[in-house]
Short mmCIF file of C-alpha atoms in Angstrom, two decimals:
data_model
loop_
_atom_site.label_atom_id
_atom_site.label_comp_id
_atom_site.label_asym_id
_atom_site.label_seq_id
_atom_site.Cartn_x
_atom_site.Cartn_y
_atom_site.Cartn_z
CA MET F 115 0.25 0.00 0.16
CA SER F 116 1.20 3.63 -1.23
CA GLU F 117 2.22 5.85 1.52
CA ASP F 118 -0.67 8.72 0.21
CA LYS F 119 -3.33 5.39 0.35
CA GLN F 120 -2.23 4.46 3.84
CA GLN F 121 -2.39 8.34 5.35
CA ASN F 122 -6.08 8.45 3.37
CA THR F 123 -7.11 5.15 5.20
CA ASP F 124 -5.77 6.40 9.00
CA VAL F 125 -7.76 9.33 8.16
CA ALA F 126 -10.83 7.50 7.69
CA ASN F 127 -10.43 4.89 10.56
CA ASN F 128 -9.73 8.06 12.77
CA LYS F 129 -12.83 10.15 11.56
CA ARG F 130 -15.05 6.96 11.74
CA ILE F 131 -13.57 6.27 15.48
CA ALA F 132 -14.61 10.14 16.02
CA LYS F 133 -18.13 9.33 14.97
CA ASN F 134 -18.81 6.08 16.50
CA THR F 135 -17.41 7.52 19.80
CA LEU F 136 -19.37 10.81 19.76
CA LEU F 137 -22.62 8.37 18.93
CA LEU F 138 -21.43 6.10 22.30
CA TYR F 139 -21.27 9.22 24.83
CA VAL F 140 -24.19 10.61 23.76
CA ARG F 141 -26.13 7.24 24.16
CA MET F 142 -24.09 7.06 27.82
CA LEU F 143 -24.73 10.57 29.12
CA PHE F 144 -28.68 9.83 28.24
CA THR F 145 -28.32 6.08 29.81
CA MET F 146 -26.36 7.28 33.02
CA MET F 147 -28.53 10.33 33.51
CA VAL F 148 -31.57 7.63 33.61
CA SER F 149 -29.76 4.55 35.22
CA LEU F 150 -28.78 7.64 38.23
CA TYR F 151 -32.22 8.96 38.64
CA THR F 152 -33.94 4.96 38.69
CA SER F 153 -31.31 3.66 40.71
CA ARG F 154 -32.46 6.07 43.50
CA VAL F 155 -35.85 5.79 43.28
CA ILE F 156 -35.48 1.52 43.27
CA LEU F 157 -33.28 1.69 46.31
CA ASN F 158 -35.94 3.67 48.21
CA THR F 159 -38.69 1.67 46.72
CA LEU F 160 -37.31 -1.85 47.51
CA GLY F 161 -35.76 -0.63 50.63
CA VAL F 162 -31.86 -1.64 51.39
CA GLU F 163 -32.75 -5.37 52.05
CA ASP F 164 -35.08 -6.43 48.49
CA PHE F 165 -32.22 -3.84 46.72
CA GLY F 166 -29.68 -6.39 48.38
CA ILE F 167 -31.35 -9.57 47.77
CA TYR F 168 -32.04 -8.49 43.83
CA ASN F 169 -28.38 -7.91 43.29
CA VAL F 170 -27.15 -11.20 45.02
CA VAL F 171 -29.48 -13.28 43.87
CA GLY F 172 -28.98 -12.22 40.10
CA GLY F 173 -25.40 -12.39 40.78
CA VAL F 174 -25.94 -16.22 41.46
CA VAL F 175 -27.46 -16.89 37.75
CA THR F 176 -25.12 -14.18 36.15
CA MET F 177 -22.45 -16.84 37.63
CA PHE F 178 -23.22 -19.45 35.14
CA SER F 179 -23.32 -16.80 32.01
CA PHE F 180 -19.34 -17.60 32.56
CA LEU F 181 -19.70 -20.01 29.40
CA ASN F 182 -21.68 -16.85 27.44
CA GLY F 183 -18.77 -14.67 28.00
CA ALA F 184 -16.37 -17.04 26.81
CA MET F 185 -18.23 -17.53 23.77
CA SER F 186 -18.99 -13.79 23.15
CA SER F 187 -14.93 -12.80 22.76
CA ALA F 188 -14.61 -15.58 20.32
CA THR F 189 -17.88 -14.36 18.33
CA GLN F 190 -16.75 -10.54 18.53
CA ARG F 191 -12.89 -11.49 17.46
CA TYR F 192 -14.00 -13.79 14.51
CA PHE F 193 -16.60 -11.39 12.89
CA THR F 194 -14.38 -8.24 13.45
CA PHE F 195 -11.12 -10.72 11.95
CA GLY F 196 -13.56 -11.68 8.88
CA LEU F 197 -14.73 -7.83 8.25
CA GLY F 198 -11.07 -7.23 8.09
CA LYS F 199 -10.05 -9.86 5.61
CA GLY F 200 -13.60 -9.26 3.73
CA ASP F 201 -14.53 -12.61 3.77
CA LYS F 202 -18.60 -12.76 3.01
CA ILE F 203 -18.98 -16.25 3.03
CA GLN F 204 -17.16 -16.81 6.46
CA LEU F 205 -19.17 -14.28 7.85
CA LYS F 206 -22.23 -15.90 7.32
CA LYS F 207 -20.92 -19.04 8.15
CA VAL F 208 -19.24 -17.60 12.19
CA PHE F 209 -22.67 -16.40 12.40
CA SER F 210 -24.86 -19.46 11.92
CA THR F 211 -22.65 -20.99 13.89
CA THR F 212 -22.32 -18.97 16.92
CA ILE F 213 -26.17 -18.98 17.23
CA SER F 214 -26.08 -22.63 17.02
CA ILE F 215 -23.35 -22.80 19.78
CA HIS F 216 -25.59 -19.93 22.13
CA GLY F 217 -28.01 -22.32 21.53
CA LEU F 218 -26.16 -25.08 23.24
CA ILE F 219 -24.67 -22.68 25.93
CA SER F 220 -28.68 -21.69 26.90
CA VAL F 221 -29.49 -24.96 27.49
CA VAL F 222 -26.34 -26.08 29.67
CA ILE F 223 -27.08 -22.38 31.65
CA ILE F 224 -30.72 -23.81 32.44
CA LEU F 225 -29.49 -27.16 33.69
CA LEU F 226 -26.69 -25.50 35.51
CA ALA F 227 -29.28 -22.92 37.28
CA GLU F 228 -32.18 -24.99 38.02
CA THR F 229 -30.04 -27.63 39.89
CA ILE F 230 -26.88 -26.32 41.40
CA GLY F 231 -27.85 -22.75 41.48
CA LEU F 232 -31.34 -23.34 43.07
CA TRP F 233 -29.98 -25.58 45.40
CA PHE F 234 -27.50 -23.02 46.38
CA LEU F 235 -30.06 -20.28 46.78
CA MET F 236 -32.18 -22.47 48.82
CA THR F 237 -29.81 -24.01 51.31
CA GLN F 238 -26.48 -21.58 51.41
CA MET F 239 -27.44 -18.09 51.02
CA THR F 240 -28.38 -15.95 54.04
CA ILE F 241 -32.14 -14.60 52.86
CA PRO F 242 -34.46 -13.87 55.41
CA SER F 243 -37.48 -16.38 55.39
CA ASP F 244 -39.97 -13.90 54.67
CA ARG F 245 -38.11 -12.64 51.43
CA MET F 246 -37.59 -16.30 50.12
CA SER F 247 -40.32 -16.25 47.67
CA GLY F 248 -39.46 -12.74 46.23
CA ALA F 249 -36.19 -14.14 45.98
CA LEU F 250 -37.02 -17.28 43.94
CA TRP F 251 -39.09 -14.76 41.83
CA VAL F 252 -35.85 -12.72 41.28
CA TYR F 253 -34.21 -15.97 40.31
CA GLN F 254 -36.54 -17.56 37.85
CA PHE F 255 -36.99 -14.25 35.99
CA SER F 256 -32.96 -13.79 36.32
CA VAL F 257 -32.46 -17.05 34.48
CA LEU F 258 -34.69 -16.33 31.70
CA ALA F 259 -33.38 -12.42 30.98
CA CYS F 260 -29.54 -14.29 31.14
CA VAL F 261 -30.92 -16.93 28.46
CA VAL F 262 -32.20 -13.74 26.40
CA MET F 263 -28.74 -12.57 26.85
CA VAL F 264 -26.86 -15.04 25.79
CA MET F 265 -28.98 -15.62 22.26
CA SER F 266 -28.19 -11.56 21.96
CA VAL F 267 -24.60 -11.85 21.50
CA PRO F 268 -24.28 -12.89 17.87
CA TYR F 269 -26.13 -9.95 17.00
CA ASN F 270 -24.32 -7.42 19.30
CA ALA F 271 -21.27 -8.70 17.72
CA ALA F 272 -22.43 -7.81 14.24
CA ILE F 273 -23.26 -4.29 15.36
CA ILE F 274 -19.79 -3.79 16.73
CA ALA F 275 -17.89 -5.45 14.18
CA HIS F 276 -19.23 -3.52 11.29
CA GLU F 277 -19.23 -0.18 13.67
CA LYS F 278 -22.70 0.76 13.80
CA MET F 279 -22.64 2.52 16.83
CA SER F 280 -25.73 4.50 16.11
CA ALA F 281 -27.62 1.47 16.62
CA PHE F 282 -26.16 1.09 19.78
CA ALA F 283 -27.04 4.72 20.79
CA TYR F 284 -30.79 4.60 19.44
CA ILE F 285 -31.42 1.20 20.98
CA SER F 286 -30.00 2.31 24.45
CA ILE F 287 -32.69 5.25 24.08
CA LEU F 288 -35.28 2.51 24.08
CA GLU F 289 -33.97 0.58 26.91
CA VAL F 290 -33.59 3.53 29.44
CA ALA F 291 -37.10 4.32 28.63
CA LEU F 292 -38.43 1.36 29.52
CA LYS F 293 -36.46 1.38 32.75
CA LEU F 294 -37.74 4.89 33.28
CA PHE F 295 -41.56 3.08 32.63
CA ILE F 296 -40.22 0.23 35.26
CA VAL F 297 -39.73 2.95 37.89
CA TYR F 298 -43.33 4.75 37.66
CA LEU F 299 -44.74 1.04 37.53
CA LEU F 300 -42.85 0.42 40.74
CA VAL F 301 -44.28 3.16 42.23
CA VAL F 302 -47.96 2.60 41.19
CA PHE F 303 -48.52 -0.77 41.76
CA SER F 304 -49.02 -2.10 45.00
CA PHE F 305 -47.99 -5.46 44.26
CA ASP F 306 -44.64 -7.57 45.82
CA LYS F 307 -42.18 -4.81 44.80
CA LEU F 308 -39.40 -6.92 44.24
CA LYS F 309 -41.17 -9.95 42.43
CA LEU F 310 -42.63 -6.84 39.87
CA TYR F 311 -39.27 -5.29 39.68
CA ALA F 312 -38.02 -8.97 38.30
CA VAL F 313 -40.98 -9.50 36.01
CA LEU F 314 -40.34 -5.73 34.35
CA MET F 315 -36.45 -5.98 34.14
CA PHE F 316 -36.50 -9.44 31.99
CA SER F 317 -39.43 -7.62 29.75
CA VAL F 318 -36.93 -5.11 29.16
CA GLN F 319 -34.13 -7.43 28.13
CA MET F 320 -36.69 -9.11 26.06
CA ILE F 321 -37.47 -6.17 24.03
CA VAL F 322 -34.07 -4.66 23.66
CA CYS F 323 -33.00 -8.04 22.29
CA LEU F 324 -35.50 -8.18 19.63
CA ALA F 325 -34.49 -4.77 18.62
CA TYR F 326 -31.03 -5.83 17.91
CA THR F 327 -32.28 -8.56 16.31
CA ARG F 328 -34.51 -6.69 14.22
CA TYR F 329 -31.81 -4.33 13.10
CA CYS F 330 -29.43 -7.15 12.12
CA GLY F 331 -31.49 -8.89 10.21
CA LYS F 332 -32.25 -5.52 8.11
CA HIS F 333 -28.69 -4.33 7.45
CA PHE F 334 -26.61 -7.34 7.58
CA PRO F 335 -27.44 -10.32 5.19
CA GLU F 336 -24.78 -12.54 6.54
CA THR F 337 -27.24 -12.56 10.26
CA LYS F 338 -30.10 -14.14 8.59
CA PHE F 339 -29.76 -17.79 10.45
CA LYS F 340 -29.21 -20.87 8.33
CA PHE F 341 -28.16 -23.96 10.27
CA MET F 342 -24.82 -25.17 8.39
CA TRP F 343 -22.19 -27.31 10.04
CA ASP F 344 -19.00 -26.59 9.54
CA LYS F 345 -16.98 -28.91 11.85
CA ALA F 346 -13.27 -27.13 11.26
CA LEU F 347 -15.14 -23.46 12.23
CA PHE F 348 -16.66 -24.91 14.98
CA LYS F 349 -13.94 -26.82 16.67
CA GLU F 350 -11.42 -23.67 15.96
CA MET F 351 -14.23 -21.48 17.55
CA SER F 352 -14.82 -23.81 20.54
CA VAL F 353 -11.16 -23.88 21.35
CA PHE F 354 -10.63 -20.29 20.82
CA ALA F 355 -13.44 -20.00 23.50
CA GLY F 356 -12.07 -22.95 25.77
CA TRP F 357 -9.29 -20.70 26.46
CA ASN F 358 -11.16 -17.39 27.03
CA LEU F 359 -13.26 -19.62 29.46
CA CYS F 360 -10.39 -19.49 32.03
CA GLY F 361 -10.39 -15.78 31.59
CA ASN F 362 -14.43 -15.38 31.87
CA LEU F 363 -14.61 -17.62 34.75
CA ALA F 364 -12.21 -15.64 36.70
CA ALA F 365 -14.14 -12.16 36.12
CA VAL F 366 -17.49 -14.01 37.00
CA THR F 367 -15.66 -15.50 39.88
CA PHE F 368 -14.44 -12.41 41.90
CA THR F 369 -17.35 -10.25 40.61
CA GLN F 370 -20.28 -12.52 41.57
CA GLY F 371 -18.17 -14.60 43.73
CA VAL F 372 -17.35 -11.76 45.97
CA ASP F 373 -21.02 -10.73 46.32
CA ILE F 374 -21.97 -13.98 47.15
CA LEU F 375 -19.33 -13.89 50.22
CA LEU F 376 -20.43 -10.74 51.57
CA ASN F 377 -23.94 -12.15 51.75
CA LEU F 378 -22.62 -15.34 53.52
CA PHE F 379 -20.27 -13.04 56.02
CA PHE F 380 -22.70 -9.95 56.58
CA GLY F 381 -25.62 -10.46 54.81
CA PRO F 382 -28.30 -8.70 52.16
CA VAL F 383 -27.34 -5.32 53.40
CA VAL F 384 -23.63 -5.20 52.62
CA ASN F 385 -24.66 -6.37 49.22
CA ALA F 386 -26.69 -3.07 48.53
CA ALA F 387 -23.71 -1.34 49.71
CA ARG F 388 -21.84 -3.24 47.02
CA GLY F 389 -24.84 -2.77 44.28
CA VAL F 390 -24.61 0.94 44.76
CA ALA F 391 -20.81 0.88 44.30
CA ILE F 392 -21.29 -1.00 41.20
CA GLN F 393 -23.99 1.20 39.79
CA VAL F 394 -21.63 4.38 40.50
CA GLN F 395 -18.61 2.16 38.74
CA GLY F 396 -20.94 1.28 35.62
CA ALA F 397 -21.99 5.07 35.11
CA ILE F 398 -17.93 6.38 35.33
CA ASN F 399 -16.55 3.15 33.50
CA GLY F 400 -18.95 3.34 30.81
CA PHE F 401 -17.27 6.51 29.51
CA SER F 402 -14.20 4.83 29.04
CA MET F 403 -15.95 1.46 27.44
CA ASN F 404 -17.65 3.89 25.06
CA PHE F 405 -14.27 4.88 23.68
CA GLN F 406 -12.62 1.41 23.67
CA MET F 407 -15.57 -0.10 22.00
CA ALA F 408 -14.95 2.45 19.12
CA LEU F 409 -11.42 1.76 19.06
CA ASN F 410 -11.22 -1.99 19.36
CA PRO F 411 -12.82 -3.41 16.14
CA GLN F 412 -9.90 -1.31 14.01
CA ILE F 413 -7.48 -2.95 16.77
CA ILE F 414 -8.38 -6.10 15.41
CA LYS F 415 -8.69 -5.27 11.98
CA SER F 416 -5.33 -3.41 11.93
CA TYR F 417 -3.97 -7.06 13.23
CA ALA F 418 -5.48 -8.55 10.89
CA LYS F 419 -3.73 -6.48 7.94
CA ASN F 420 -0.74 -7.01 9.43
CA ASP F 421 -0.34 -3.26 10.03
CA LEU F 422 1.31 -3.33 13.46
CA SER F 423 2.66 0.01 13.93
CA TYR F 424 -0.84 1.48 13.11
CA MET F 425 -2.31 -1.49 15.94
CA HIS F 426 0.46 0.27 18.52
CA SER F 427 -0.46 3.34 17.99
CA LEU F 428 -4.25 2.50 18.69
CA ILE F 429 -3.52 0.48 21.79
CA PHE F 430 -1.41 3.74 23.04
CA ARG F 431 -4.02 6.06 22.45
CA SER F 432 -6.43 3.87 23.95
CA SER F 433 -4.81 3.06 27.30
CA LYS F 434 -4.15 6.71 27.62
CA PHE F 435 -7.22 8.53 26.69
CA SER F 436 -9.77 5.90 28.67
CA PHE F 437 -7.29 6.30 31.82
CA PHE F 438 -7.14 10.21 31.84
CA LEU F 439 -11.11 10.35 30.44
CA LEU F 440 -12.27 7.59 33.76
CA LEU F 441 -9.50 9.61 35.93
CA LEU F 442 -11.63 13.07 34.84
CA LEU F 443 -14.83 11.57 36.06
CA SER F 444 -13.66 9.41 38.73
CA LEU F 445 -11.36 11.88 40.92
CA PRO F 446 -13.87 14.63 42.04
CA VAL F 447 -16.07 11.14 43.25
CA LEU F 448 -12.84 9.74 44.67
CA ILE F 449 -12.45 12.71 47.07
CA GLU F 450 -16.13 14.05 47.65
CA THR F 451 -17.47 10.34 47.57
CA LYS F 452 -20.01 10.94 51.37
CA THR F 453 -21.12 14.28 50.02
CA ILE F 454 -22.01 12.95 46.36
CA LEU F 455 -23.50 9.39 47.75
CA THR F 456 -25.99 11.63 49.89
CA LEU F 457 -26.85 13.96 47.15
CA TRP F 458 -27.68 11.02 45.07
CA LEU F 459 -29.63 8.46 47.23
CA ASN F 460 -31.98 9.22 50.17
CA ILE F 461 -30.71 6.02 51.81
CA VAL F 462 -26.97 5.65 51.92
CA PRO F 463 -26.14 1.60 53.02
CA ASP F 464 -23.19 1.30 55.31
CA TYR F 465 -19.60 0.72 53.33
CA THR F 466 -20.39 2.28 50.30
CA VAL F 467 -18.63 5.12 50.53
CA SER F 468 -15.44 2.92 51.07
CA PHE F 469 -16.61 0.43 48.39
CA VAL F 470 -17.53 3.42 45.86
CA ARG F 471 -13.54 4.29 46.38
CA ILE F 472 -11.90 1.59 45.97
CA MET F 473 -13.79 -0.44 42.84
CA LEU F 474 -12.93 3.60 41.09
CA CYS F 475 -9.25 2.64 41.81
CA ILE F 476 -9.77 -1.09 40.50
CA THR F 477 -11.60 0.31 37.20
CA LEU F 478 -8.79 2.95 36.51
CA VAL F 479 -6.17 0.27 36.53
CA ASP F 480 -8.84 -2.30 34.40
CA SER F 481 -8.95 0.66 31.25
CA ILE F 482 -4.89 0.13 30.75
CA GLY F 483 -5.28 -3.33 30.35
CA SER F 484 -8.51 -3.45 28.11
CA PRO F 485 -6.74 -2.65 24.97
CA LEU F 486 -3.99 -4.97 25.77
CA MET F 487 -6.69 -7.69 26.25
CA VAL F 488 -8.33 -6.76 22.69
CA ALA F 489 -5.07 -7.27 21.18
CA ALA F 490 -4.30 -10.87 22.58
CA GLN F 491 -8.00 -11.81 21.51
CA ALA F 492 -6.62 -10.35 17.59
CA THR F 493 -3.63 -12.62 17.32
CA GLY F 494 -5.93 -15.39 18.49
CA LYS F 495 -3.16 -16.88 20.28
CA ILE F 496 -5.08 -16.52 23.94
CA ARG F 497 -4.25 -20.27 25.54
CA PHE F 498 -0.93 -19.09 27.68
CA TYR F 499 -2.46 -15.36 27.92
CA GLN F 500 -6.25 -16.98 29.46
CA THR F 501 -4.63 -19.27 31.53
CA VAL F 502 -2.01 -17.08 33.58
CA VAL F 503 -4.06 -13.96 33.65
CA GLY F 504 -7.48 -15.74 34.61
CA GLY F 505 -5.22 -17.74 37.27
CA VAL F 506 -4.16 -14.65 38.79
CA LEU F 507 -7.74 -13.10 38.93
CA LEU F 508 -9.01 -16.53 39.97
CA LEU F 509 -6.68 -16.02 43.23
CA ILE F 510 -9.27 -13.11 44.35
CA LEU F 511 -11.82 -15.38 45.74
CA PRO F 512 -9.84 -17.75 47.54
CA PHE F 513 -7.82 -14.65 49.29
CA SER F 514 -10.86 -13.04 50.31
CA TYR F 515 -12.31 -15.87 51.51
CA LEU F 516 -9.55 -16.47 53.90
CA CYS F 517 -9.35 -12.29 55.01
CA LEU F 518 -13.03 -12.94 55.49
CA LYS F 519 -12.66 -15.92 57.87
CA LEU F 520 -10.00 -14.42 59.74
CA GLY F 521 -12.14 -11.34 60.80
CA ALA F 522 -11.26 -8.71 58.53
CA MET F 523 -14.00 -6.04 57.43
CA PRO F 524 -16.17 -6.07 54.13
CA GLU F 525 -13.58 -3.69 52.59
CA VAL F 526 -10.84 -6.27 52.57
CA VAL F 527 -12.33 -8.15 49.53
CA PHE F 528 -12.17 -5.08 47.41
CA LEU F 529 -8.22 -4.50 48.48
CA VAL F 530 -7.58 -7.85 47.56
CA HIS F 531 -9.21 -7.59 44.04
CA LEU F 532 -7.35 -4.12 43.64
CA LEU F 533 -4.19 -5.87 44.49
CA MET F 534 -4.58 -8.43 42.05
CA VAL F 535 -5.64 -6.56 39.13
CA VAL F 536 -2.30 -4.68 39.51
CA ILE F 537 -0.70 -7.61 39.32
CA ALA F 538 -2.54 -8.88 36.57
CA GLN F 539 -1.67 -5.92 34.53
CA ILE F 540 1.50 -6.97 34.71
CA VAL F 541 1.44 -9.96 33.70
CA ARG F 542 -1.02 -9.29 30.52
CA LEU F 543 1.74 -6.81 29.51
CA TYR F 544 4.77 -9.49 29.38
CA ILE F 545 2.36 -11.92 27.56
CA VAL F 546 0.91 -9.66 24.88
CA GLN F 547 4.06 -7.81 23.99
CA PRO F 548 6.07 -10.63 22.17
CA LEU F 549 2.76 -11.33 20.19
CA ILE F 550 2.34 -7.79 18.66
CA LYS F 551 5.86 -7.03 18.71
CA LEU F 552 5.52 -4.08 21.13
CA SER F 553 8.49 -2.00 22.44
CA MET F 554 8.32 -2.51 26.35
CA LYS F 555 10.56 0.54 26.80
CA GLN F 556 7.95 2.77 24.48
CA TYR F 557 4.79 1.17 26.74
CA PHE F 558 6.44 2.26 29.68
CA TYR F 559 7.50 5.60 29.26
CA GLU F 560 4.33 6.35 26.85
CA ILE F 561 1.95 4.69 29.01
CA PHE F 562 2.98 3.90 32.72
CA MET F 563 5.37 6.95 33.24
CA LYS F 564 2.89 9.75 31.54
CA ILE F 565 -0.20 7.92 33.81
CA VAL F 566 2.00 8.40 37.17
CA TYR F 567 2.85 12.26 36.14
CA VAL F 568 -0.66 13.21 35.34
CA THR F 569 -2.17 11.58 38.13
CA PHE F 570 -0.03 12.87 40.53
CA LEU F 571 0.16 16.22 39.44
CA SER F 572 -3.70 16.53 39.02
CA ILE F 573 -4.65 15.32 42.88
CA LEU F 574 -2.94 18.22 44.30
CA LEU F 575 -5.06 21.18 44.23
CA PRO F 576 -7.83 19.21 44.76
CA LEU F 577 -6.51 17.37 47.93
CA VAL F 578 -5.60 20.90 49.18
CA LEU F 579 -8.93 22.29 48.77
CA TYR F 580 -10.45 19.16 50.56
CA ASN F 581 -8.28 19.16 53.77
CA PHE F 582 -7.72 23.02 54.30
CA LEU F 583 -11.20 24.38 53.22
CA PRO F 584 -14.28 24.51 55.81
CA ASP F 585 -16.48 21.59 54.93
CA ASN F 586 -19.63 23.15 53.13
CA TRP F 587 -21.19 23.57 49.65
CA TRP F 588 -18.54 25.91 48.54
CA ARG F 589 -15.61 23.51 48.85
CA PHE F 590 -17.54 20.64 47.23
CA PHE F 591 -17.98 22.57 44.24
CA LEU F 592 -14.23 24.18 44.16
CA VAL F 593 -13.25 20.76 44.83
CA CYS F 594 -14.97 19.00 41.93
CA PHE F 595 -13.75 21.83 39.58
CA SER F 596 -10.59 22.06 40.93
CA CYS F 597 -10.58 18.10 39.59
CA LEU F 598 -12.17 18.80 36.02
CA ILE F 599 -9.40 21.59 35.49
CA SER F 600 -6.32 19.94 36.70
CA VAL F 601 -6.99 16.75 34.92
CA SER F 602 -8.34 18.13 31.56
CA ILE F 603 -5.08 20.48 31.70
CA ILE F 604 -2.31 18.11 33.05
CA SER F 605 -3.55 15.25 30.64
CA TYR F 606 -3.67 17.37 27.57
CA PHE F 607 -0.06 18.77 27.98
CA VAL F 608 2.05 16.26 29.68
CA GLY F 609 0.05 13.07 29.31
CA LEU F 610 -0.37 13.38 25.53
CA THR F 611 2.14 13.70 22.51
CA LEU F 612 1.55 16.30 20.19
CA GLY F 613 0.07 13.68 17.64
CA GLU F 614 -2.43 12.48 20.29
CA ARG F 615 -2.86 16.42 20.71
CA ASN F 616 -3.86 16.55 17.09
CA VAL F 617 -6.17 13.58 17.05
CA ILE F 618 -8.38 15.28 19.97
CA LYS F 619 -8.71 18.78 18.08
CA ALA F 620 -9.37 16.35 15.16
CA LYS F 621 -12.30 14.64 17.37
CA ILE F 622 -13.55 18.13 18.54
CA ILE F 623 -13.87 19.68 15.20
CA THR F 624 -15.78 16.43 13.70
CA SER F 625 -17.83 16.61 16.92
CA TYR F 626 -18.85 19.77 16.59
CA GLN F 627 -19.44 19.76 12.77
CA MET F 628 -21.62 16.37 13.50
CA VAL F 629 -23.56 18.45 15.95
CA ILE F 630 -24.09 21.69 13.83
CA LYS F 631 -25.15 19.18 10.80
CA TYR F 632 -27.74 17.38 12.97
CA LEU F 633 -29.12 20.70 14.54
CA GLY F 634 -29.54 21.98 10.50
CA PHE F 635 -27.26 24.83 11.11
#
């Protein structure tokens, strides 16, 4: 490929990334505002105990979805790789094969949930006897919602691979509108709130799945299912998913497993605190995930085209931009956690403040590792990666159990989690580096050192204001404002290279032009 043609391709890719990022952020802003409002109303309507029951019981079902998580990564990789190669016939085979595999996964999930899972819920979990009926409703409808989610994965993978992020934006508006309607129904009807909430959440999942299915059927010819048996492809995807299984099993174990540990040792009230912390983490992490979602297909496609130089630049850009964006949003929350939670919720469960702070730190570390994880998926050589990284993350649960058994406070499980994700990030880098011929020295200076500098410099002014000003509304606003200004300026001038600053300018210009176009000016 000539230099001019390569440059034009890179410019087109950057414009596509900018457009997709803007669409995803519009989606995220709308979703976040509605989610924060609905979370507050649901917590107050259900009460702390029922809110905790919903989170921990739903978590039991989620544990059985680790099979789906493994296959989801395989589906995404093969779809995007096929598009990068321009092989339409292969795309049809991939889609039909994944639908068949996800059907089998759904059957396995139902069998596990209705045997082992149901036994665990009835005999091992700490749930008040008068709320067991509601917990069973939550459990069964969570199983149904999980199956619906499993069957929708191939359609979601097709949308991401085609980089049609507008579909996520539009369908997300439908989803949050339905969840807003759920809040209204919970307040209006006198039926058992926990049971009603479980039924309504399943209904939303079903409608959203149908929307994704309809969109794909209309826009992507390869997503029309036709049963076909390609033994070689089935084996290749199954092996890829099988090695992904270790990493996904670890992820489910240390998320839902920790929730169950907290229930066993402290009861559903502490589960409510973790549920609130997850809401905060999800709202903030969504901004970073949207940016990464827009870049991930380009990372995989650049590897498929053997354009490793462009792939490396995308990894550096994704790592830094994601971290700085998360730092911008999370720093005010980390410092003024108590005030923000009090403003947001009428009821702030015990331990919520400490849970939120530690989980945001975990999210910041994870944001650096996500591009490397996508790069590993792109190569297809994931056996060693998933075994080692997944093995490190699996240690979260036994170490947390040991600490709790020795009498530690609930916060310790999150501290263990934080320590393990730091170790996992170091291991991840050393495994992926030779696979994509990444310069360790360049990564250290471009990512690690700049992130340390930006973080250290950004927190100085907000911490001074927080510690030396009287505790009032003026301090709250000054701390939040100083966080935004400090992170923005220092990230731009200290954290980014000249080329990356030009990318930011281009994104702002593109976004501005899109807004003007949509408004009709």
